[in-house]
Amino acid sequence: MQTVLLVCPMELGKEHLVRQAHDQFPLAALQRGIGIERIVAFIGSGTYALALTAADGDFQANFARFLADPEVERFFDDLRPYVRDLPHPGAKTADLPLATAMLLWQAGGECDATTP
């Protein structure tokens, strides 16, 4: 599995509208198995972020399947008035504001600089 963070700027003062859009998050699409196994959403200080954990296999193929789902596309379309740089179906990961982990540390454990 691989986790990436999609980090997008958003309009300050519109957080309540982004939260309302999240009430309609397409959980049913995720449960059908469209390539993403876990999502964590973040909001604050003019930033919107999604941590997306893809299923085993080719990340780009799983991410493309996620973006191509009509429910996911509608969800992102609902966010677009408030959040910039959200991906569209067919988007290439190299062109998106994505980050991947490069360090994991937790108390009582060791530091893993390659596989968080």
PDB file of N, CA, C and O in Angstrom, residues 26-93:
ATOM      1  N   PRO A  26     -18.367  10.350  -1.113  1.00  0.00           N
ATOM      2  CA  PRO A  26     -18.820   9.114  -1.781  1.00  0.00           C
ATOM      3  C   PRO A  26     -18.277   7.830  -1.148  1.00  0.00           C
ATOM      4  O   PRO A  26     -17.522   7.081  -1.763  1.00  0.00           O
ATOM      5  N   LEU A  27     -18.699   7.582   0.083  1.00  0.00           N
ATOM      6  CA  LEU A  27     -18.232   6.377   0.781  1.00  0.00           C
ATOM      7  C   LEU A  27     -18.635   5.102   0.059  1.00  0.00           C
ATOM      8  O   LEU A  27     -17.873   4.133   0.032  1.00  0.00           O
ATOM      9  N   ALA A  28     -19.809   5.087  -0.546  1.00  0.00           N
ATOM     10  CA  ALA A  28     -20.269   3.883  -1.259  1.00  0.00           C
ATOM     11  C   ALA A  28     -19.314   3.534  -2.396  1.00  0.00           C
ATOM     12  O   ALA A  28     -19.034   2.352  -2.638  1.00  0.00           O
ATOM     13  N   ALA A  29     -18.803   4.539  -3.076  1.00  0.00           N
ATOM     14  CA  ALA A  29     -17.851   4.289  -4.165  1.00  0.00           C
ATOM     15  C   ALA A  29     -16.586   3.639  -3.617  1.00  0.00           C
ATOM     16  O   ALA A  29     -16.066   2.680  -4.195  1.00  0.00           O
ATOM     17  N   LEU A  30     -16.105   4.154  -2.489  1.00  0.00           N
ATOM     18  CA  LEU A  30     -14.906   3.571  -1.883  1.00  0.00           C
ATOM     19  C   LEU A  30     -15.150   2.133  -1.455  1.00  0.00           C
ATOM     20  O   LEU A  30     -14.286   1.273  -1.618  1.00  0.00           O
ATOM     21  N   GLN A  31     -16.310   1.879  -0.906  1.00  0.00           N
ATOM     22  CA  GLN A  31     -16.631   0.530  -0.433  1.00  0.00           C
ATOM     23  C   GLN A  31     -16.774  -0.463  -1.581  1.00  0.00           C
ATOM     24  O   GLN A  31     -16.628  -1.662  -1.369  1.00  0.00           O
ATOM     25  N   ARG A  32     -17.033   0.034  -2.790  1.00  0.00           N
ATOM     26  CA  ARG A  32     -17.102  -0.848  -3.962  1.00  0.00           C
ATOM     27  C   ARG A  32     -15.726  -1.311  -4.399  1.00  0.00           C
ATOM     28  O   ARG A  32     -15.599  -2.190  -5.249  1.00  0.00           O
ATOM     29  N   GLY A  33     -14.689  -0.700  -3.859  1.00  0.00           N
ATOM     30  CA  GLY A  33     -13.332  -1.123  -4.200  1.00  0.00           C
ATOM     31  C   GLY A  33     -12.804  -0.466  -5.457  1.00  0.00           C
ATOM     32  O   GLY A  33     -12.519  -1.151  -6.434  1.00  0.00           O
ATOM     33  N   ILE A  34     -12.695   0.860  -5.441  1.00  0.00           N
ATOM     34  CA  ILE A  34     -12.219   1.576  -6.622  1.00  0.00           C
ATOM     35  C   ILE A  34     -10.741   1.944  -6.527  1.00  0.00           C
ATOM     36  O   ILE A  34     -10.273   2.848  -7.206  1.00  0.00           O
ATOM     37  N   GLY A  35      -9.991   1.249  -5.691  1.00  0.00           N
ATOM     38  CA  GLY A  35      -8.542   1.439  -5.649  1.00  0.00           C
ATOM     39  C   GLY A  35      -7.995   2.183  -4.450  1.00  0.00           C
ATOM     40  O   GLY A  35      -6.798   2.175  -4.209  1.00  0.00           O
ATOM     41  N   ILE A  36      -8.858   2.858  -3.695  1.00  0.00           N
ATOM     42  CA  ILE A  36      -8.409   3.592  -2.510  1.00  0.00           C
ATOM     43  C   ILE A  36      -8.975   2.892  -1.282  1.00  0.00           C
ATOM     44  O   ILE A  36     -10.163   2.633  -1.203  1.00  0.00           O
ATOM     45  N   GLU A  37      -8.099   2.576  -0.333  1.00  0.00           N
ATOM     46  CA  GLU A  37      -8.511   1.817   0.846  1.00  0.00           C
ATOM     47  C   GLU A  37      -8.669   2.660   2.100  1.00  0.00           C
ATOM     48  O   GLU A  37      -9.256   2.206   3.073  1.00  0.00           O
ATOM     49  N   ARG A  38      -8.140   3.883   2.079  1.00  0.00           N
ATOM     50  CA  ARG A  38      -8.244   4.736   3.265  1.00  0.00           C
ATOM     51  C   ARG A  38      -8.115   6.185   2.824  1.00  0.00           C
ATOM     52  O   ARG A  38      -7.291   6.513   1.974  1.00  0.00           O
ATOM     53  N   ILE A  39      -8.930   7.057   3.425  1.00  0.00           N
ATOM     54  CA  ILE A  39      -8.841   8.495   3.176  1.00  0.00           C
ATOM     55  C   ILE A  39      -8.935   9.215   4.515  1.00  0.00           C
ATOM     56  O   ILE A  39      -9.767   8.874   5.343  1.00  0.00           O
ATOM     57  N   VAL A  40      -8.071  10.190   4.695  1.00  0.00           N
ATOM     58  CA  VAL A  40      -8.143  11.085   5.845  1.00  0.00           C
ATOM     59  C   VAL A  40      -8.164  12.500   5.274  1.00  0.00           C
ATOM     60  O   VAL A  40      -7.293  12.858   4.476  1.00  0.00           O
ATOM     61  N   ALA A  41      -9.170  13.297   5.656  1.00  0.00           N
ATOM     62  CA  ALA A  41      -9.298  14.663   5.162  1.00  0.00           C
ATOM     63  C   ALA A  41      -8.808  15.639   6.224  1.00  0.00           C
ATOM     64  O   ALA A  41      -9.038  15.442   7.418  1.00  0.00           O
ATOM     65  N   PHE A  42      -8.157  16.721   5.764  1.00  0.00           N
ATOM     66  CA  PHE A  42      -7.636  17.770   6.630  1.00  0.00           C
ATOM     67  C   PHE A  42      -8.092  19.115   6.089  1.00  0.00           C
ATOM     68  O   PHE A  42      -8.194  19.291   4.880  1.00  0.00           O
ATOM     69  N   ILE A  43      -8.324  20.059   6.994  1.00  0.00           N
ATOM     70  CA  ILE A  43      -8.718  21.398   6.595  1.00  0.00           C
ATOM     71  C   ILE A  43      -8.159  22.390   7.612  1.00  0.00           C
ATOM     72  O   ILE A  43      -8.108  22.095   8.809  1.00  0.00           O
ATOM     73  N   GLY A  44      -7.711  23.544   7.122  1.00  0.00           N
ATOM     74  CA  GLY A  44      -7.256  24.580   8.043  1.00  0.00           C
ATOM     75  C   GLY A  44      -6.278  25.540   7.407  1.00  0.00           C
ATOM     76  O   GLY A  44      -5.526  25.174   6.503  1.00  0.00           O
ATOM     77  N   SER A  45      -6.304  26.785   7.859  1.00  0.00           N
ATOM     78  CA  SER A  45      -5.367  27.827   7.447  1.00  0.00           C
ATOM     79  C   SER A  45      -5.242  27.943   5.929  1.00  0.00           C
ATOM     80  O   SER A  45      -4.143  28.046   5.395  1.00  0.00           O
ATOM     81  N   GLY A  46      -6.364  27.894   5.231  1.00  0.00           N
ATOM     82  CA  GLY A  46      -6.349  28.053   3.786  1.00  0.00           C
ATOM     83  C   GLY A  46      -5.856  26.841   3.026  1.00  0.00           C
ATOM     84  O   GLY A  46      -5.482  26.943   1.857  1.00  0.00           O
ATOM     85  N   THR A  47      -5.861  25.691   3.678  1.00  0.00           N
ATOM     86  CA  THR A  47      -5.377  24.461   3.060  1.00  0.00           C
ATOM     87  C   THR A  47      -6.397  23.340   3.225  1.00  0.00           C
ATOM     88  O   THR A  47      -6.996  23.182   4.283  1.00  0.00           O
ATOM     89  N   TYR A  48      -6.566  22.569   2.153  1.00  0.00           N
ATOM     90  CA  TYR A  48      -7.392  21.365   2.161  1.00  0.00           C
ATOM     91  C   TYR A  48      -6.471  20.229   1.744  1.00  0.00           C
ATOM     92  O   TYR A  48      -5.691  20.370   0.793  1.00  0.00           O
ATOM     93  N   ALA A  49      -6.518  19.129   2.459  1.00  0.00           N
ATOM     94  CA  ALA A  49      -5.643  18.005   2.127  1.00  0.00           C
ATOM     95  C   ALA A  49      -6.378  16.682   2.307  1.00  0.00           C
ATOM     96  O   ALA A  49      -7.218  16.542   3.196  1.00  0.00           O
ATOM     97  N   LEU A  50      -6.051  15.741   1.444  1.00  0.00           N
ATOM     98  CA  LEU A  50      -6.553  14.377   1.549  1.00  0.00           C
ATOM     99  C   LEU A  50      -5.362  13.436   1.575  1.00  0.00           C
ATOM    100  O   LEU A  50      -4.518  13.477   0.673  1.00  0.00           O
ATOM    101  N   ALA A  51      -5.283  12.605   2.601  1.00  0.00           N
ATOM    102  CA  ALA A  51      -4.306  11.524   2.626  1.00  0.00           C
ATOM    103  C   ALA A  51      -5.014  10.313   2.029  1.00  0.00           C
ATOM    104  O   ALA A  51      -6.029   9.855   2.557  1.00  0.00           O
ATOM    105  N   LEU A  52      -4.507   9.834   0.912  1.00  0.00           N
ATOM    106  CA  LEU A  52      -5.123   8.730   0.172  1.00  0.00           C
ATOM    107  C   LEU A  52      -4.213   7.523   0.223  1.00  0.00           C
ATOM    108  O   LEU A  52      -3.048   7.601  -0.208  1.00  0.00           O
ATOM    109  N   THR A  53      -4.723   6.416   0.732  1.00  0.00           N
ATOM    110  CA  THR A  53      -3.965   5.175   0.749  1.00  0.00           C
ATOM    111  C   THR A  53      -4.539   4.270  -0.319  1.00  0.00           C
ATOM    112  O   THR A  53      -5.719   3.904  -0.276  1.00  0.00           O
ATOM    113  N   ALA A  54      -3.695   3.933  -1.285  1.00  0.00           N
ATOM    114  CA  ALA A  54      -4.124   3.098  -2.404  1.00  0.00           C
ATOM    115  C   ALA A  54      -3.931   1.632  -2.069  1.00  0.00           C
ATOM    116  O   ALA A  54      -3.085   1.259  -1.263  1.00  0.00           O
ATOM    117  N   ALA A  55      -4.723   0.820  -2.724  1.00  0.00           N
ATOM    118  CA  ALA A  55      -4.614  -0.629  -2.592  1.00  0.00           C
ATOM    119  C   ALA A  55      -3.255  -1.076  -3.129  1.00  0.00           C
ATOM    120  O   ALA A  55      -2.556  -0.318  -3.808  1.00  0.00           O
ATOM    121  N   ASP A  56      -2.901  -2.307  -2.836  1.00  0.00           N
ATOM    122  CA  ASP A  56      -1.658  -2.850  -3.371  1.00  0.00           C
ATOM    123  C   ASP A  56      -1.705  -2.822  -4.891  1.00  0.00           C
ATOM    124  O   ASP A  56      -2.769  -2.885  -5.498  1.00  0.00           O
ATOM    125  N   GLY A  57      -0.534  -2.724  -5.485  1.00  0.00           N
ATOM    126  CA  GLY A  57      -0.451  -2.680  -6.938  1.00  0.00           C
ATOM    127  C   GLY A  57       0.011  -1.324  -7.412  1.00  0.00           C
ATOM    128  O   GLY A  57       0.591  -0.546  -6.660  1.00  0.00           O
ATOM    129  N   ASP A  58      -0.279  -1.014  -8.639  1.00  0.00           N
ATOM    130  CA  ASP A  58       0.147   0.215  -9.290  1.00  0.00           C
ATOM    131  C   ASP A  58      -0.636   1.396  -8.734  1.00  0.00           C
ATOM    132  O   ASP A  58      -1.849   1.504  -8.935  1.00  0.00           O
ATOM    133  N   PHE A  59       0.060   2.312  -8.050  1.00  0.00           N
ATOM    134  CA  PHE A  59      -0.620   3.461  -7.450  1.00  0.00           C
ATOM    135  C   PHE A  59      -1.343   4.276  -8.510  1.00  0.00           C
ATOM    136  O   PHE A  59      -2.484   4.674  -8.330  1.00  0.00           O
ATOM    137  N   GLN A  60      -0.675   4.546  -9.618  1.00  0.00           N
ATOM    138  CA  GLN A  60      -1.286   5.394 -10.636  1.00  0.00           C
ATOM    139  C   GLN A  60      -2.560   4.772 -11.193  1.00  0.00           C
ATOM    140  O   GLN A  60      -3.537   5.481 -11.439  1.00  0.00           O
ATOM    141  N   ALA A  61      -2.582   3.463 -11.369  1.00  0.00           N
ATOM    142  CA  ALA A  61      -3.790   2.800 -11.873  1.00  0.00           C
ATOM    143  C   ALA A  61      -4.919   2.894 -10.847  1.00  0.00           C
ATOM    144  O   ALA A  61      -6.080   3.157 -11.206  1.00  0.00           O
ATOM    145  N   ASN A  62      -4.602   2.676  -9.583  1.00  0.00           N
ATOM    146  CA  ASN A  62      -5.621   2.782  -8.529  1.00  0.00           C
ATOM    147  C   ASN A  62      -6.140   4.207  -8.403  1.00  0.00           C
ATOM    148  O   ASN A  62      -7.343   4.437  -8.266  1.00  0.00           O
ATOM    149  N   PHE A  63      -5.232   5.174  -8.457  1.00  0.00           N
ATOM    150  CA  PHE A  63      -5.624   6.576  -8.348  1.00  0.00           C
ATOM    151  C   PHE A  63      -6.483   6.983  -9.547  1.00  0.00           C
ATOM    152  O   PHE A  63      -7.480   7.692  -9.388  1.00  0.00           O
ATOM    153  N   ALA A  64      -6.123   6.524 -10.726  1.00  0.00           N
ATOM    154  CA  ALA A  64      -6.904   6.828 -11.935  1.00  0.00           C
ATOM    155  C   ALA A  64      -8.312   6.248 -11.821  1.00  0.00           C
ATOM    156  O   ALA A  64      -9.294   6.902 -12.198  1.00  0.00           O
ATOM    157  N   ARG A  65      -8.430   5.043 -11.300  1.00  0.00           N
ATOM    158  CA  ARG A  65      -9.755   4.410 -11.122  1.00  0.00           C
ATOM    159  C   ARG A  65     -10.585   5.212 -10.115  1.00  0.00           C
ATOM    160  O   ARG A  65     -11.778   5.440 -10.316  1.00  0.00           O
ATOM    161  N   PHE A  66      -9.954   5.683  -9.052  1.00  0.00           N
ATOM    162  CA  PHE A  66     -10.615   6.523  -8.056  1.00  0.00           C
ATOM    163  C   PHE A  66     -11.135   7.808  -8.698  1.00  0.00           C
ATOM    164  O   PHE A  66     -12.300   8.172  -8.549  1.00  0.00           O
ATOM    165  N   LEU A  67     -10.270   8.498  -9.445  1.00  0.00           N
ATOM    166  CA  LEU A  67     -10.671   9.760 -10.064  1.00  0.00           C
ATOM    167  C   LEU A  67     -11.747   9.582 -11.127  1.00  0.00           C
ATOM    168  O   LEU A  67     -12.563  10.478 -11.345  1.00  0.00           O
ATOM    169  N   ALA A  68     -11.764   8.439 -11.785  1.00  0.00           N
ATOM    170  CA  ALA A  68     -12.719   8.191 -12.868  1.00  0.00           C
ATOM    171  C   ALA A  68     -14.114   7.839 -12.366  1.00  0.00           C
ATOM    172  O   ALA A  68     -15.066   7.858 -13.144  1.00  0.00           O
ATOM    173  N   ASP A  69     -14.246   7.524 -11.078  1.00  0.00           N
ATOM    174  CA  ASP A  69     -15.564   7.169 -10.550  1.00  0.00           C
ATOM    175  C   ASP A  69     -16.477   8.398 -10.595  1.00  0.00           C
ATOM    176  O   ASP A  69     -16.098   9.468 -10.107  1.00  0.00           O
ATOM    177  N   PRO A  70     -17.673   8.262 -11.162  1.00  0.00           N
ATOM    178  CA  PRO A  70     -18.576   9.415 -11.276  1.00  0.00           C
ATOM    179  C   PRO A  70     -18.935  10.063  -9.939  1.00  0.00           C
ATOM    180  O   PRO A  70     -19.082  11.287  -9.860  1.00  0.00           O
ATOM    181  N   GLU A  71     -19.064   9.270  -8.875  1.00  0.00           N
ATOM    182  CA  GLU A  71     -19.388   9.838  -7.562  1.00  0.00           C
ATOM    183  C   GLU A  71     -18.226  10.667  -7.017  1.00  0.00           C
ATOM    184  O   GLU A  71     -18.436  11.727  -6.415  1.00  0.00           O
ATOM    185  N   VAL A  72     -17.009  10.192  -7.219  1.00  0.00           N
ATOM    186  CA  VAL A  72     -15.826  10.933  -6.779  1.00  0.00           C
ATOM    187  C   VAL A  72     -15.702  12.220  -7.600  1.00  0.00           C
ATOM    188  O   VAL A  72     -15.432  13.293  -7.052  1.00  0.00           O
ATOM    189  N   GLU A  73     -15.942  12.126  -8.894  1.00  0.00           N
ATOM    190  CA  GLU A  73     -15.879  13.309  -9.748  1.00  0.00           C
ATOM    191  C   GLU A  73     -16.898  14.360  -9.297  1.00  0.00           C
ATOM    192  O   GLU A  73     -16.570  15.550  -9.203  1.00  0.00           O
ATOM    193  N   ARG A  74     -18.112  13.937  -8.991  1.00  0.00           N
ATOM    194  CA  ARG A  74     -19.142  14.868  -8.503  1.00  0.00           C
ATOM    195  C   ARG A  74     -18.720  15.514  -7.191  1.00  0.00           C
ATOM    196  O   ARG A  74     -18.921  16.716  -6.973  1.00  0.00           O
ATOM    197  N   PHE A  75     -18.167  14.703  -6.304  1.00  0.00           N
ATOM    198  CA  PHE A  75     -17.699  15.228  -5.017  1.00  0.00           C
ATOM    199  C   PHE A  75     -16.654  16.319  -5.224  1.00  0.00           C
ATOM    200  O   PHE A  75     -16.754  17.402  -4.651  1.00  0.00           O
ATOM    201  N   PHE A  76     -15.643  16.043  -6.045  1.00  0.00           N
ATOM    202  CA  PHE A  76     -14.623  17.055  -6.310  1.00  0.00           C
ATOM    203  C   PHE A  76     -15.226  18.274  -6.993  1.00  0.00           C
ATOM    204  O   PHE A  76     -14.836  19.404  -6.703  1.00  0.00           O
ATOM    205  N   ASP A  77     -16.192  18.065  -7.884  1.00  0.00           N
ATOM    206  CA  ASP A  77     -16.855  19.209  -8.530  1.00  0.00           C
ATOM    207  C   ASP A  77     -17.571  20.079  -7.502  1.00  0.00           C
ATOM    208  O   ASP A  77     -17.589  21.311  -7.633  1.00  0.00           O
ATOM    209  N   ASP A  78     -18.153  19.455  -6.475  1.00  0.00           N
ATOM    210  CA  ASP A  78     -18.814  20.221  -5.410  1.00  0.00           C
ATOM    211  C   ASP A  78     -17.816  21.046  -4.593  1.00  0.00           C
ATOM    212  O   ASP A  78     -18.165  22.096  -4.047  1.00  0.00           O
ATOM    213  N   LEU A  79     -16.579  20.569  -4.501  1.00  0.00           N
ATOM    214  CA  LEU A  79     -15.542  21.278  -3.746  1.00  0.00           C
ATOM    215  C   LEU A  79     -14.848  22.373  -4.553  1.00  0.00           C
ATOM    216  O   LEU A  79     -14.293  23.316  -3.985  1.00  0.00           O
ATOM    217  N   ARG A  80     -14.863  22.267  -5.877  1.00  0.00           N
ATOM    218  CA  ARG A  80     -14.083  23.176  -6.727  1.00  0.00           C
ATOM    219  C   ARG A  80     -14.334  24.665  -6.499  1.00  0.00           C
ATOM    220  O   ARG A  80     -13.394  25.462  -6.627  1.00  0.00           O
ATOM    221  N   PRO A  81     -15.565  25.097  -6.157  1.00  0.00           N
ATOM    222  CA  PRO A  81     -15.740  26.533  -5.920  1.00  0.00           C
ATOM    223  C   PRO A  81     -14.923  27.059  -4.732  1.00  0.00           C
ATOM    224  O   PRO A  81     -14.697  28.265  -4.635  1.00  0.00           O
ATOM    225  N   TYR A  82     -14.473  26.167  -3.864  1.00  0.00           N
ATOM    226  CA  TYR A  82     -13.791  26.572  -2.631  1.00  0.00           C
ATOM    227  C   TYR A  82     -12.349  26.079  -2.557  1.00  0.00           C
ATOM    228  O   TYR A  82     -11.541  26.639  -1.816  1.00  0.00           O
ATOM    229  N   VAL A  83     -12.044  25.006  -3.286  1.00  0.00           N
ATOM    230  CA  VAL A  83     -10.735  24.354  -3.208  1.00  0.00           C
ATOM    231  C   VAL A  83     -10.119  24.341  -4.610  1.00  0.00           C
ATOM    232  O   VAL A  83     -10.752  23.893  -5.566  1.00  0.00           O
ATOM    233  N   ARG A  84      -8.889  24.826  -4.723  1.00  0.00           N
ATOM    234  CA  ARG A  84      -8.200  24.867  -6.013  1.00  0.00           C
ATOM    235  C   ARG A  84      -7.324  23.624  -6.200  1.00  0.00           C
ATOM    236  O   ARG A  84      -6.935  22.966  -5.246  1.00  0.00           O
ATOM    237  N   ASP A  85      -7.018  23.360  -7.447  1.00  0.00           N
ATOM    238  CA  ASP A  85      -6.051  22.316  -7.836  1.00  0.00           C
ATOM    239  C   ASP A  85      -6.529  20.892  -7.558  1.00  0.00           C
ATOM    240  O   ASP A  85      -5.706  19.974  -7.453  1.00  0.00           O
ATOM    241  N   LEU A  86      -7.846  20.694  -7.435  1.00  0.00           N
ATOM    242  CA  LEU A  86      -8.352  19.333  -7.265  1.00  0.00           C
ATOM    243  C   LEU A  86      -8.217  18.575  -8.580  1.00  0.00           C
ATOM    244  O   LEU A  86      -8.367  19.150  -9.657  1.00  0.00           O
ATOM    245  N   PRO A  87      -7.943  17.286  -8.513  1.00  0.00           N
ATOM    246  CA  PRO A  87      -7.729  16.524  -9.747  1.00  0.00           C
ATOM    247  C   PRO A  87      -9.036  16.236 -10.496  1.00  0.00           C
ATOM    248  O   PRO A  87     -10.108  16.187  -9.907  1.00  0.00           O
ATOM    249  N   HIS A  88      -8.890  16.068 -11.795  1.00  0.00           N
ATOM    250  CA  HIS A  88      -9.967  15.649 -12.690  1.00  0.00           C
ATOM    251  C   HIS A  88      -9.667  14.228 -13.150  1.00  0.00           C
ATOM    252  O   HIS A  88      -8.514  13.791 -13.109  1.00  0.00           O
ATOM    253  N   PRO A  89     -10.674  13.498 -13.637  1.00  0.00           N
ATOM    254  CA  PRO A  89     -10.384  12.186 -14.225  1.00  0.00           C
ATOM    255  C   PRO A  89      -9.328  12.318 -15.323  1.00  0.00           C
ATOM    256  O   PRO A  89      -9.334  13.294 -16.086  1.00  0.00           O
ATOM    257  N   GLY A  90      -8.431  11.385 -15.355  1.00  0.00           N
ATOM    258  CA  GLY A  90      -7.362  11.406 -16.348  1.00  0.00           C
ATOM    259  C   GLY A  90      -6.151  12.222 -15.935  1.00  0.00           C
ATOM    260  O   GLY A  90      -5.156  12.264 -16.664  1.00  0.00           O
ATOM    261  N   ALA A  91      -6.196  12.859 -14.775  1.00  0.00           N
ATOM    262  CA  ALA A  91      -5.061  13.667 -14.316  1.00  0.00           C
ATOM    263  C   ALA A  91      -3.842  12.773 -14.103  1.00  0.00           C
ATOM    264  O   ALA A  91      -3.954  11.639 -13.642  1.00  0.00           O
ATOM    265  N   LYS A  92      -2.701  13.292 -14.445  1.00  0.00           N
ATOM    266  CA  LYS A  92      -1.435  12.590 -14.239  1.00  0.00           C
ATOM    267  C   LYS A  92      -0.885  12.976 -12.866  1.00  0.00           C
ATOM    268  O   LYS A  92      -0.843  14.151 -12.505  1.00  0.00           O
ATOM    269  N   THR A  93      -0.443  11.995 -12.108  1.00  0.00           N
ATOM    270  CA  THR A  93       0.024  12.268 -10.750  1.00  0.00           C
ATOM    271  C   THR A  93       1.179  13.265 -10.737  1.00  0.00           C
ATOM    272  O   THR A  93       1.286  14.062  -9.810  1.00  0.00           O
TER     273      THR A  93
END
